[in-house]
Amino acid sequence: MTQEEVSVAQPPILKHEGGFKWDGVEVLPYKEDGTIFRSVTRQILFHGIDNLPVELRYFEVGIDGHSTLERHEHAHLVVINQGSGRVLVGDQVREVSLNDVVHVPPMTWHQFRATNGEPLGFLCVVSQERDRPQRPDPDQVADLNANPTIAEFIRT
Ligand code: MN
């Protein structure tokens, strides 16, 4: 086993330290390119094992922040665990709050926004092996903007 594998070994119990921080878990930038999202952090709570090849991540969108508008072949399973906000999944824009469950199917446009004057935090399960997210090209942005509900919501 390499040093890196040792360092990411999954403890049976990962204690919450309070304040949406977990014992020994680094708070990471959401993505490295800072242009298409705003005020989002990422923590990896589970890296996946052979018999459970998924990652569990905690994302926190700061007040007025948003995740990237994107789609991809892999799916997401999200549980809101802090605050509230609004979410785009496909052609639906919905209010979300504590304990709501959001399923993002494959190749479905999605974006999370902290629109309610409080952070929006959520746990997200995703396959360990996954394709890179796609951002909408100008034609796809035009298609999205043809729906007024989506046009009002999205940040690109
Ligand atoms: Mn995504």
Short mmCIF file of N, CA and C and ligand atoms in Angstrom, two decimals:
data_model
loop_
_atom_site.label_atom_id
_atom_site.label_comp_id
_atom_site.label_asym_id
_atom_site.label_seq_id
_atom_site.Cartn_x
_atom_site.Cartn_y
_atom_site.Cartn_z
N MET A 1 0.86 -1.20 0.00
CA MET A 1 0.00 0.00 0.00
C MET A 1 0.89 1.25 0.00
N THR A 2 0.56 2.20 -0.83
CA THR A 2 1.39 3.41 -0.90
C THR A 2 1.07 4.34 0.26
N GLN A 3 1.95 5.31 0.44
CA GLN A 3 1.74 6.31 1.50
C GLN A 3 0.41 7.03 1.28
N GLU A 4 0.13 7.33 0.02
CA GLU A 4 -1.10 8.08 -0.27
C GLU A 4 -2.34 7.26 0.13
N GLU A 5 -2.29 5.96 -0.19
CA GLU A 5 -3.43 5.11 0.18
C GLU A 5 -3.60 5.04 1.68
N VAL A 6 -2.44 4.99 2.39
CA VAL A 6 -2.52 4.98 3.85
C VAL A 6 -3.20 6.24 4.34
N SER A 7 -2.81 7.39 3.74
CA SER A 7 -3.29 8.66 4.25
C SER A 7 -4.79 8.84 4.02
N VAL A 8 -5.35 8.13 3.04
CA VAL A 8 -6.78 8.29 2.80
C VAL A 8 -7.59 7.10 3.31
N ALA A 9 -6.92 6.20 4.09
CA ALA A 9 -7.66 5.06 4.63
C ALA A 9 -8.89 5.55 5.39
N GLN A 10 -9.96 4.82 5.22
CA GLN A 10 -11.24 5.28 5.76
C GLN A 10 -11.41 4.78 7.17
N PRO A 11 -11.52 5.67 8.16
CA PRO A 11 -11.80 5.19 9.51
C PRO A 11 -13.23 4.67 9.59
N PRO A 12 -13.47 3.71 10.49
CA PRO A 12 -14.86 3.22 10.63
C PRO A 12 -15.82 4.32 11.04
N ILE A 13 -15.34 5.22 11.86
CA ILE A 13 -16.19 6.32 12.31
C ILE A 13 -15.44 7.63 12.10
N LEU A 14 -16.04 8.54 11.40
CA LEU A 14 -15.46 9.85 11.15
C LEU A 14 -16.25 10.86 11.97
N LYS A 15 -15.63 11.36 13.02
CA LYS A 15 -16.36 12.21 13.96
C LYS A 15 -16.56 13.62 13.40
N HIS A 16 -17.75 14.10 13.57
CA HIS A 16 -18.06 15.49 13.26
C HIS A 16 -17.55 16.37 14.39
N GLU A 17 -16.75 17.38 14.05
CA GLU A 17 -16.14 18.24 15.07
C GLU A 17 -17.05 19.41 15.43
N GLY A 18 -18.14 19.56 14.72
CA GLY A 18 -18.99 20.74 14.86
C GLY A 18 -18.73 21.68 13.70
N GLY A 19 -19.70 22.49 13.42
CA GLY A 19 -19.54 23.49 12.37
C GLY A 19 -19.34 22.92 10.98
N PHE A 20 -19.85 21.72 10.73
CA PHE A 20 -19.71 21.08 9.42
C PHE A 20 -18.24 20.88 9.05
N LYS A 21 -17.45 20.49 10.08
CA LYS A 21 -16.07 20.05 9.89
C LYS A 21 -15.95 18.66 10.51
N TRP A 22 -15.18 17.81 9.83
CA TRP A 22 -15.01 16.45 10.30
C TRP A 22 -13.55 16.21 10.65
N ASP A 23 -13.32 15.32 11.61
CA ASP A 23 -12.00 15.08 12.19
C ASP A 23 -10.97 14.75 11.10
N GLY A 24 -10.01 15.61 10.93
CA GLY A 24 -8.90 15.37 10.00
C GLY A 24 -9.24 15.57 8.54
N VAL A 25 -10.44 16.01 8.22
CA VAL A 25 -10.83 16.19 6.82
C VAL A 25 -10.52 17.62 6.39
N GLU A 26 -9.79 17.70 5.29
CA GLU A 26 -9.37 19.00 4.77
C GLU A 26 -10.54 19.70 4.07
N VAL A 27 -10.66 20.99 4.28
CA VAL A 27 -11.65 21.77 3.54
C VAL A 27 -10.99 22.23 2.24
N LEU A 28 -11.53 21.74 1.13
CA LEU A 28 -10.91 21.95 -0.18
C LEU A 28 -11.72 22.96 -0.98
N PRO A 29 -11.03 23.60 -1.95
CA PRO A 29 -11.83 24.39 -2.90
C PRO A 29 -12.74 23.45 -3.68
N TYR A 30 -13.86 23.95 -4.07
CA TYR A 30 -14.85 23.15 -4.83
C TYR A 30 -14.24 22.65 -6.13
N LYS A 31 -13.71 23.56 -6.90
CA LYS A 31 -13.01 23.21 -8.14
C LYS A 31 -11.85 24.17 -8.28
N GLU A 32 -10.91 23.82 -9.11
CA GLU A 32 -9.70 24.63 -9.20
C GLU A 32 -9.91 25.90 -10.03
N ASP A 33 -10.82 25.85 -10.99
CA ASP A 33 -11.05 27.03 -11.84
C ASP A 33 -12.17 27.85 -11.23
N GLY A 34 -11.87 29.07 -10.85
CA GLY A 34 -12.78 29.85 -10.02
C GLY A 34 -13.78 30.70 -10.76
N THR A 35 -14.00 30.46 -12.03
CA THR A 35 -14.77 31.43 -12.81
C THR A 35 -16.26 31.15 -12.88
N ILE A 36 -16.67 29.90 -12.65
CA ILE A 36 -18.05 29.56 -12.96
C ILE A 36 -18.83 29.09 -11.75
N PHE A 37 -18.21 29.21 -10.59
CA PHE A 37 -18.95 28.94 -9.37
C PHE A 37 -18.56 30.05 -8.40
N ARG A 38 -19.27 30.10 -7.29
CA ARG A 38 -18.99 31.15 -6.33
C ARG A 38 -19.18 30.63 -4.93
N SER A 39 -18.11 30.74 -4.12
CA SER A 39 -18.22 30.51 -2.68
C SER A 39 -18.69 29.09 -2.35
N VAL A 40 -17.93 28.10 -2.81
CA VAL A 40 -18.27 26.70 -2.53
C VAL A 40 -17.04 25.99 -2.00
N THR A 41 -17.21 25.21 -0.92
CA THR A 41 -16.13 24.37 -0.41
C THR A 41 -16.54 22.90 -0.49
N ARG A 42 -15.53 22.04 -0.39
CA ARG A 42 -15.72 20.59 -0.59
C ARG A 42 -14.93 19.85 0.48
N GLN A 43 -15.53 18.84 1.06
CA GLN A 43 -14.82 17.93 1.97
C GLN A 43 -15.16 16.50 1.55
N ILE A 44 -14.15 15.65 1.52
CA ILE A 44 -14.38 14.26 1.13
C ILE A 44 -14.47 13.43 2.40
N LEU A 45 -15.65 12.86 2.65
CA LEU A 45 -15.91 12.14 3.90
C LEU A 45 -15.73 10.64 3.75
N PHE A 46 -15.82 10.16 2.52
CA PHE A 46 -15.61 8.73 2.24
C PHE A 46 -15.05 8.62 0.83
N HIS A 47 -13.95 7.87 0.70
CA HIS A 47 -13.26 7.79 -0.59
C HIS A 47 -13.68 6.60 -1.42
N GLY A 48 -14.47 5.69 -0.84
CA GLY A 48 -14.86 4.50 -1.58
C GLY A 48 -13.95 3.33 -1.28
N ILE A 49 -14.52 2.15 -1.28
CA ILE A 49 -13.79 0.91 -1.12
C ILE A 49 -14.26 -0.04 -2.20
N ASP A 50 -13.60 -1.19 -2.34
CA ASP A 50 -13.91 -2.10 -3.44
C ASP A 50 -15.39 -2.45 -3.50
N ASN A 51 -15.97 -2.76 -2.37
CA ASN A 51 -17.36 -3.21 -2.36
C ASN A 51 -18.36 -2.07 -2.25
N LEU A 52 -17.84 -0.87 -2.14
CA LEU A 52 -18.70 0.32 -2.09
C LEU A 52 -17.97 1.46 -2.81
N PRO A 53 -17.95 1.39 -4.15
CA PRO A 53 -17.10 2.30 -4.93
C PRO A 53 -17.75 3.66 -5.17
N VAL A 54 -18.08 4.32 -4.08
CA VAL A 54 -18.66 5.66 -4.15
C VAL A 54 -17.89 6.60 -3.22
N GLU A 55 -17.97 7.87 -3.53
CA GLU A 55 -17.46 8.89 -2.62
C GLU A 55 -18.65 9.59 -1.96
N LEU A 56 -18.43 9.96 -0.70
CA LEU A 56 -19.39 10.82 -0.01
C LEU A 56 -18.68 12.14 0.24
N ARG A 57 -19.26 13.19 -0.30
CA ARG A 57 -18.68 14.52 -0.14
C ARG A 57 -19.65 15.44 0.56
N TYR A 58 -19.09 16.42 1.27
CA TYR A 58 -19.91 17.50 1.82
C TYR A 58 -19.54 18.78 1.09
N PHE A 59 -20.55 19.42 0.52
CA PHE A 59 -20.34 20.70 -0.15
C PHE A 59 -21.07 21.78 0.62
N GLU A 60 -20.44 22.93 0.69
CA GLU A 60 -21.10 24.07 1.33
C GLU A 60 -21.05 25.26 0.39
N VAL A 61 -22.23 25.73 0.03
CA VAL A 61 -22.35 26.90 -0.83
C VAL A 61 -22.60 28.10 0.09
N GLY A 62 -21.71 29.08 0.05
CA GLY A 62 -21.86 30.26 0.91
C GLY A 62 -23.03 31.12 0.46
N ILE A 63 -23.41 32.04 1.34
CA ILE A 63 -24.55 32.92 1.05
C ILE A 63 -24.37 33.58 -0.31
N ASP A 64 -25.40 33.48 -1.13
CA ASP A 64 -25.42 34.02 -2.50
C ASP A 64 -24.49 33.28 -3.47
N GLY A 65 -23.90 32.19 -3.01
CA GLY A 65 -23.02 31.43 -3.89
C GLY A 65 -23.79 30.43 -4.74
N HIS A 66 -23.07 29.78 -5.63
CA HIS A 66 -23.69 28.77 -6.49
C HIS A 66 -22.65 27.78 -6.96
N SER A 67 -23.12 26.56 -7.21
CA SER A 67 -22.25 25.55 -7.83
C SER A 67 -22.22 25.78 -9.35
N THR A 68 -21.38 25.03 -10.01
CA THR A 68 -21.29 25.13 -11.47
C THR A 68 -22.55 24.58 -12.13
N LEU A 69 -23.03 25.26 -13.14
CA LEU A 69 -24.09 24.69 -13.99
C LEU A 69 -23.42 23.66 -14.89
N GLU A 70 -23.83 22.39 -14.75
CA GLU A 70 -23.13 21.31 -15.45
C GLU A 70 -24.05 20.11 -15.63
N ARG A 71 -23.56 19.16 -16.44
CA ARG A 71 -24.19 17.85 -16.55
C ARG A 71 -23.09 16.84 -16.85
N HIS A 72 -23.40 15.57 -16.68
CA HIS A 72 -22.41 14.51 -16.86
C HIS A 72 -23.14 13.18 -16.86
N GLU A 73 -22.43 12.13 -17.31
CA GLU A 73 -23.03 10.79 -17.38
C GLU A 73 -23.28 10.20 -15.99
N HIS A 74 -22.45 10.56 -15.03
CA HIS A 74 -22.67 10.01 -13.69
C HIS A 74 -23.82 10.74 -13.00
N ALA A 75 -24.40 10.07 -12.03
CA ALA A 75 -25.53 10.63 -11.28
C ALA A 75 -25.05 11.14 -9.93
N HIS A 76 -25.90 11.94 -9.30
CA HIS A 76 -25.66 12.40 -7.93
C HIS A 76 -26.84 12.02 -7.06
N LEU A 77 -26.53 11.72 -5.82
CA LEU A 77 -27.56 11.59 -4.78
C LEU A 77 -27.18 12.57 -3.68
N VAL A 78 -28.06 13.52 -3.42
CA VAL A 78 -27.76 14.64 -2.52
C VAL A 78 -28.77 14.66 -1.38
N VAL A 79 -28.28 14.94 -0.17
CA VAL A 79 -29.15 15.19 0.98
C VAL A 79 -28.76 16.54 1.57
N ILE A 80 -29.71 17.44 1.63
CA ILE A 80 -29.44 18.76 2.22
C ILE A 80 -29.26 18.59 3.72
N ASN A 81 -28.16 19.10 4.26
CA ASN A 81 -27.96 18.97 5.72
C ASN A 81 -27.59 20.28 6.41
N GLN A 82 -27.64 21.37 5.68
CA GLN A 82 -27.49 22.69 6.32
C GLN A 82 -28.23 23.73 5.49
N GLY A 83 -28.97 24.58 6.17
CA GLY A 83 -29.55 25.75 5.53
C GLY A 83 -30.59 25.40 4.48
N SER A 84 -30.66 26.27 3.49
CA SER A 84 -31.65 26.10 2.43
C SER A 84 -31.19 26.87 1.21
N GLY A 85 -31.93 26.68 0.13
CA GLY A 85 -31.59 27.37 -1.11
C GLY A 85 -32.50 26.89 -2.21
N ARG A 86 -32.00 27.00 -3.43
CA ARG A 86 -32.77 26.56 -4.58
C ARG A 86 -31.88 25.73 -5.47
N VAL A 87 -32.51 24.78 -6.15
CA VAL A 87 -31.77 23.82 -6.97
C VAL A 87 -32.45 23.72 -8.34
N LEU A 88 -31.64 23.69 -9.37
CA LEU A 88 -32.09 23.31 -10.72
C LEU A 88 -31.72 21.86 -10.96
N VAL A 89 -32.72 21.04 -11.33
CA VAL A 89 -32.46 19.69 -11.84
C VAL A 89 -33.31 19.53 -13.09
N GLY A 90 -32.68 19.41 -14.23
CA GLY A 90 -33.42 19.30 -15.49
C GLY A 90 -34.17 20.60 -15.77
N ASP A 91 -35.50 20.51 -15.86
CA ASP A 91 -36.27 21.73 -16.09
C ASP A 91 -37.00 22.20 -14.83
N GLN A 92 -36.62 21.64 -13.69
CA GLN A 92 -37.28 22.03 -12.42
C GLN A 92 -36.36 22.89 -11.58
N VAL A 93 -36.90 23.98 -11.05
CA VAL A 93 -36.23 24.79 -10.03
C VAL A 93 -37.06 24.68 -8.77
N ARG A 94 -36.44 24.18 -7.70
CA ARG A 94 -37.19 23.93 -6.46
C ARG A 94 -36.46 24.53 -5.27
N GLU A 95 -37.23 24.96 -4.29
CA GLU A 95 -36.69 25.29 -2.98
C GLU A 95 -36.25 23.99 -2.31
N VAL A 96 -35.12 24.02 -1.65
CA VAL A 96 -34.68 22.86 -0.87
C VAL A 96 -34.26 23.31 0.51
N SER A 97 -34.47 22.43 1.48
CA SER A 97 -34.06 22.71 2.86
C SER A 97 -33.76 21.39 3.56
N LEU A 98 -33.51 21.48 4.84
CA LEU A 98 -32.97 20.38 5.63
C LEU A 98 -33.66 19.04 5.34
N ASN A 99 -32.85 18.04 5.06
CA ASN A 99 -33.26 16.65 4.86
C ASN A 99 -33.97 16.38 3.53
N ASP A 100 -34.09 17.39 2.69
CA ASP A 100 -34.57 17.10 1.33
C ASP A 100 -33.54 16.25 0.59
N VAL A 101 -34.04 15.37 -0.25
CA VAL A 101 -33.19 14.48 -1.04
C VAL A 101 -33.31 14.88 -2.50
N VAL A 102 -32.18 15.06 -3.15
CA VAL A 102 -32.15 15.49 -4.55
C VAL A 102 -31.41 14.42 -5.35
N HIS A 103 -32.07 13.93 -6.37
CA HIS A 103 -31.45 12.96 -7.28
C HIS A 103 -31.19 13.66 -8.60
N VAL A 104 -29.95 13.67 -9.03
CA VAL A 104 -29.59 14.24 -10.32
C VAL A 104 -29.29 13.07 -11.27
N PRO A 105 -30.19 12.80 -12.23
CA PRO A 105 -29.95 11.70 -13.16
C PRO A 105 -28.82 12.01 -14.13
N PRO A 106 -28.37 11.00 -14.88
CA PRO A 106 -27.33 11.23 -15.87
C PRO A 106 -27.74 12.29 -16.90
N MET A 107 -26.75 13.06 -17.35
CA MET A 107 -26.91 14.05 -18.42
C MET A 107 -28.07 15.01 -18.18
N THR A 108 -28.17 15.46 -16.96
CA THR A 108 -29.22 16.39 -16.55
C THR A 108 -28.56 17.66 -16.00
N TRP A 109 -28.92 18.80 -16.59
CA TRP A 109 -28.35 20.06 -16.11
C TRP A 109 -28.73 20.28 -14.65
N HIS A 110 -27.75 20.72 -13.84
CA HIS A 110 -28.04 20.97 -12.43
C HIS A 110 -27.16 22.09 -11.89
N GLN A 111 -27.74 22.79 -10.92
CA GLN A 111 -27.02 23.87 -10.23
C GLN A 111 -27.66 24.08 -8.86
N PHE A 112 -26.81 24.33 -7.87
CA PHE A 112 -27.25 24.57 -6.50
C PHE A 112 -26.92 26.02 -6.14
N ARG A 113 -27.90 26.73 -5.57
CA ARG A 113 -27.66 28.12 -5.18
C ARG A 113 -28.14 28.37 -3.75
N ALA A 114 -27.34 29.15 -3.01
CA ALA A 114 -27.71 29.54 -1.64
C ALA A 114 -28.39 30.89 -1.71
N THR A 115 -29.68 30.85 -1.94
CA THR A 115 -30.43 32.07 -2.28
C THR A 115 -31.16 32.69 -1.09
N ASN A 116 -31.08 32.06 0.08
CA ASN A 116 -31.97 32.45 1.18
C ASN A 116 -31.26 33.13 2.34
N GLY A 117 -30.12 33.76 2.06
CA GLY A 117 -29.43 34.48 3.13
C GLY A 117 -28.78 33.58 4.15
N GLU A 118 -28.56 32.33 3.79
CA GLU A 118 -27.86 31.38 4.65
C GLU A 118 -27.11 30.41 3.75
N PRO A 119 -26.06 29.77 4.29
CA PRO A 119 -25.36 28.80 3.47
C PRO A 119 -26.27 27.62 3.11
N LEU A 120 -25.92 26.94 2.05
CA LEU A 120 -26.59 25.70 1.66
C LEU A 120 -25.55 24.59 1.70
N GLY A 121 -25.76 23.64 2.63
CA GLY A 121 -24.82 22.53 2.76
C GLY A 121 -25.49 21.23 2.40
N PHE A 122 -24.75 20.36 1.73
CA PHE A 122 -25.36 19.08 1.36
C PHE A 122 -24.31 17.99 1.24
N LEU A 123 -24.76 16.79 1.57
CA LEU A 123 -23.97 15.58 1.36
C LEU A 123 -24.27 15.07 -0.03
N CYS A 124 -23.25 14.61 -0.74
CA CYS A 124 -23.43 14.16 -2.13
C CYS A 124 -22.68 12.85 -2.33
N VAL A 125 -23.44 11.83 -2.75
CA VAL A 125 -22.86 10.53 -3.10
C VAL A 125 -22.64 10.49 -4.60
N VAL A 126 -21.45 10.04 -4.99
CA VAL A 126 -21.10 9.98 -6.41
C VAL A 126 -20.20 8.78 -6.63
N SER A 127 -20.31 8.20 -7.81
CA SER A 127 -19.45 7.06 -8.15
C SER A 127 -17.98 7.47 -8.14
N GLN A 128 -17.14 6.56 -7.62
CA GLN A 128 -15.70 6.81 -7.61
C GLN A 128 -15.18 7.07 -9.02
N GLU A 129 -15.62 6.26 -9.96
CA GLU A 129 -15.20 6.42 -11.36
C GLU A 129 -16.29 7.18 -12.07
N ARG A 130 -15.93 8.31 -12.63
CA ARG A 130 -16.95 9.16 -13.24
C ARG A 130 -16.34 10.03 -14.33
N ASP A 131 -17.22 10.46 -15.23
CA ASP A 131 -16.78 11.31 -16.33
C ASP A 131 -16.67 12.76 -15.86
N ARG A 132 -15.98 13.54 -16.66
CA ARG A 132 -15.82 14.96 -16.33
C ARG A 132 -17.12 15.71 -16.60
N PRO A 133 -17.45 16.66 -15.73
CA PRO A 133 -18.65 17.47 -15.97
C PRO A 133 -18.52 18.28 -17.27
N GLN A 134 -19.65 18.44 -17.94
CA GLN A 134 -19.74 19.29 -19.12
C GLN A 134 -20.44 20.58 -18.74
N ARG A 135 -19.91 21.69 -19.23
CA ARG A 135 -20.60 22.98 -19.09
C ARG A 135 -21.34 23.27 -20.38
N PRO A 136 -22.44 24.04 -20.29
CA PRO A 136 -23.20 24.32 -21.51
C PRO A 136 -22.44 25.22 -22.46
N ASP A 137 -22.51 24.87 -23.74
CA ASP A 137 -21.93 25.76 -24.76
C ASP A 137 -22.96 26.87 -25.05
N PRO A 138 -22.61 27.85 -25.85
CA PRO A 138 -23.55 28.97 -26.06
C PRO A 138 -24.92 28.54 -26.59
N ASP A 139 -24.95 27.55 -27.49
CA ASP A 139 -26.25 27.07 -28.00
C ASP A 139 -27.07 26.43 -26.87
N GLN A 140 -26.39 25.68 -26.02
CA GLN A 140 -27.09 25.03 -24.91
C GLN A 140 -27.57 26.06 -23.88
N VAL A 141 -26.78 27.10 -23.67
CA VAL A 141 -27.23 28.19 -22.78
C VAL A 141 -28.48 28.84 -23.37
N ALA A 142 -28.49 29.05 -24.69
CA ALA A 142 -29.67 29.64 -25.34
C ALA A 142 -30.89 28.74 -25.17
N ASP A 143 -30.69 27.42 -25.33
CA ASP A 143 -31.80 26.47 -25.12
C ASP A 143 -32.31 26.55 -23.68
N LEU A 144 -31.38 26.59 -22.73
CA LEU A 144 -31.79 26.67 -21.33
C LEU A 144 -32.56 27.97 -21.07
N ASN A 145 -32.07 29.06 -21.65
CA ASN A 145 -32.70 30.36 -21.42
C ASN A 145 -34.06 30.49 -22.11
N ALA A 146 -34.39 29.58 -23.00
CA ALA A 146 -35.71 29.59 -23.63
C ALA A 146 -36.81 29.25 -22.62
N ASN A 147 -36.43 28.60 -21.53
CA ASN A 147 -37.37 28.32 -20.43
C ASN A 147 -37.23 29.43 -19.39
N PRO A 148 -38.25 30.26 -19.20
CA PRO A 148 -38.13 31.41 -18.29
C PRO A 148 -37.75 31.02 -16.86
N THR A 149 -38.27 29.88 -16.41
CA THR A 149 -37.94 29.42 -15.05
C THR A 149 -36.45 29.17 -14.91
N ILE A 150 -35.89 28.55 -15.94
CA ILE A 150 -34.46 28.25 -15.91
C ILE A 150 -33.65 29.53 -16.11
N ALA A 151 -34.10 30.36 -17.05
CA ALA A 151 -33.37 31.59 -17.37
C ALA A 151 -33.21 32.48 -16.13
N GLU A 152 -34.26 32.54 -15.33
CA GLU A 152 -34.22 33.36 -14.12
C GLU A 152 -33.23 32.81 -13.10
N PHE A 153 -33.02 31.51 -13.16
CA PHE A 153 -32.27 30.85 -12.08
C PHE A 153 -30.78 30.69 -12.36
N ILE A 154 -30.43 30.33 -13.55
CA ILE A 154 -29.06 29.85 -13.78
C ILE A 154 -28.02 30.97 -13.71
N ARG A 155 -26.84 30.58 -13.27
CA ARG A 155 -25.66 31.45 -13.24
C ARG A 155 -24.61 30.73 -14.06
N THR A 156 -24.16 31.37 -15.12
CA THR A 156 -23.21 30.70 -16.04
C THR A 156 -21.88 31.43 -16.10
MN MN B 1 -22.49 17.58 -10.87
#
